[in-house]
Short mmCIF file of C-alpha atoms in Angstrom, two decimals:
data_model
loop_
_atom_site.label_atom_id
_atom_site.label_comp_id
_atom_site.label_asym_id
_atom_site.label_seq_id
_atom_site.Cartn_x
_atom_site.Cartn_y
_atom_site.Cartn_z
CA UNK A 1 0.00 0.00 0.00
CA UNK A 2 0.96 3.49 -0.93
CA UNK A 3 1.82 5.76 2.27
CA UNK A 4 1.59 9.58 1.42
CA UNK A 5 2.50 11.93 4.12
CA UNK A 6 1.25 15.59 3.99
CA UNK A 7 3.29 17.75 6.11
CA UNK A 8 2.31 21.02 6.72
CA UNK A 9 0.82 23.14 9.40
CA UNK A 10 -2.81 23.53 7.61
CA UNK A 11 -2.32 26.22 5.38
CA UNK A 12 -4.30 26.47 2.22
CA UNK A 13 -1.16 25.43 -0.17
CA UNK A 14 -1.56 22.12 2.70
CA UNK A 15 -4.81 21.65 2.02
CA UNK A 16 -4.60 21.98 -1.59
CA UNK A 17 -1.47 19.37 -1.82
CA UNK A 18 -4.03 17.13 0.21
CA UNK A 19 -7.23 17.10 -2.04
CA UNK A 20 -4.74 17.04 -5.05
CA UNK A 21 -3.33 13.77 -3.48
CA UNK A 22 -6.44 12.26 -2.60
CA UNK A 23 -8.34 13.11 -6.17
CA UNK A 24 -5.33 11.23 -7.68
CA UNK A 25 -5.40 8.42 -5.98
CA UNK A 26 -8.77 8.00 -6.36
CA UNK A 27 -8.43 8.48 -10.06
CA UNK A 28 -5.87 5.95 -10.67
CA UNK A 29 -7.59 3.49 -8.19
CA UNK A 30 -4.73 3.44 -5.71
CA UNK A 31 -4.79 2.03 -2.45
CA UNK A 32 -3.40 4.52 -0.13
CA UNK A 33 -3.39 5.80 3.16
CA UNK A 34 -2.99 9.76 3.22
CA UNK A 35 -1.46 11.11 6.84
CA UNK A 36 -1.39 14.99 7.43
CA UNK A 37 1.37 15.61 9.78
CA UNK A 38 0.71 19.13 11.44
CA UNK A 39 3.26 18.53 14.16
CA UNK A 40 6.25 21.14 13.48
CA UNK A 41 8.42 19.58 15.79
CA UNK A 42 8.18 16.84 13.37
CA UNK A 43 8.89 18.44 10.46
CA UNK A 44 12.89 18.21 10.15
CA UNK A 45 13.04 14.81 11.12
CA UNK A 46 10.68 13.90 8.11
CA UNK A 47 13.03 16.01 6.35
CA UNK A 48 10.92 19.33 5.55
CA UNK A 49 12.01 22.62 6.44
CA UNK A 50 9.57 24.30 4.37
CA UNK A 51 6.03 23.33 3.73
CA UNK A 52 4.09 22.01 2.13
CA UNK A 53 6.27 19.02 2.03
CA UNK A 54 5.29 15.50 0.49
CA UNK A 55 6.94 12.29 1.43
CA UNK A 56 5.92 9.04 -0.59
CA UNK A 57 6.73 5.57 0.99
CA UNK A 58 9.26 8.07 4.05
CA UNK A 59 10.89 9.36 0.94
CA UNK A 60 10.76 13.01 0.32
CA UNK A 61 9.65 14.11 -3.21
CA UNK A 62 8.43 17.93 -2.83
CA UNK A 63 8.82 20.69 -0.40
CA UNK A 64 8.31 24.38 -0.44
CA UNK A 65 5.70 23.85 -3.51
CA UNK A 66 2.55 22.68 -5.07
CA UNK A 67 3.87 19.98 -8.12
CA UNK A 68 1.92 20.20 -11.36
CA UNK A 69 -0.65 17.94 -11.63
CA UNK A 70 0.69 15.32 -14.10
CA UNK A 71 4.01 15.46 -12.32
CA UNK A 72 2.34 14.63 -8.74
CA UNK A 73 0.51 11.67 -10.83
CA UNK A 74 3.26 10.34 -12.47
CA UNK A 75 5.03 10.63 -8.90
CA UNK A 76 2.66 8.80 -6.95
CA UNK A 77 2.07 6.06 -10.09
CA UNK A 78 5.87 5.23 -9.56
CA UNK A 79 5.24 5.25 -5.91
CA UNK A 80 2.70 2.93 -5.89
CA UNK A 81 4.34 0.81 -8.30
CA UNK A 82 7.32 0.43 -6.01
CA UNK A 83 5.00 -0.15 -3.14
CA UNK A 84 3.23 -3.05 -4.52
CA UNK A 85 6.58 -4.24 -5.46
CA UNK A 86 8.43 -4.30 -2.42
CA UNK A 87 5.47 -5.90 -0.68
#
């Protein structure tokens, strides 16, 4: 199964990375489970220092920005993939 963190402390670039995530996943009929981590003192050890930040399977793909649309897809596509590999 796909794990897709969301790390960010609820602003609306946060909340947009979220629904973004969650409409693809849906889309490409992915099982996945989508954690929001709102925690800052969590932040650095996941890696982010500036939000929004995306991790896919604990691996850090964006931070600081929104990805396009077909990037994000293709990104969590390959994530999956790898996923459903490695289980």
């Amino acid at each position: 199964m796909l794990n897709i963190m969301i790390v960010g402390g609820g602003c609306a670039n946060c909340k947009k990375l979220a629904e973004m995530c969650q409409e693809l996943v849906k889309e490409q009929g992915i099982e996945a489970e989508i954690e929001k981590i709102t925690d800052y003192n969590r932040f650095p050890e996941l890696g982010i220092y500036v939000t929004p930040g995306l991790l896919l399977n604990d691996q850090v793909v964006s931070s600081g920005k929104i990805p396009v649309k077909s990037t994000l897809s293709r990104w969590i596509a390959d994530a999956a993939r790898t996923a459903e590999r490695d289980t």
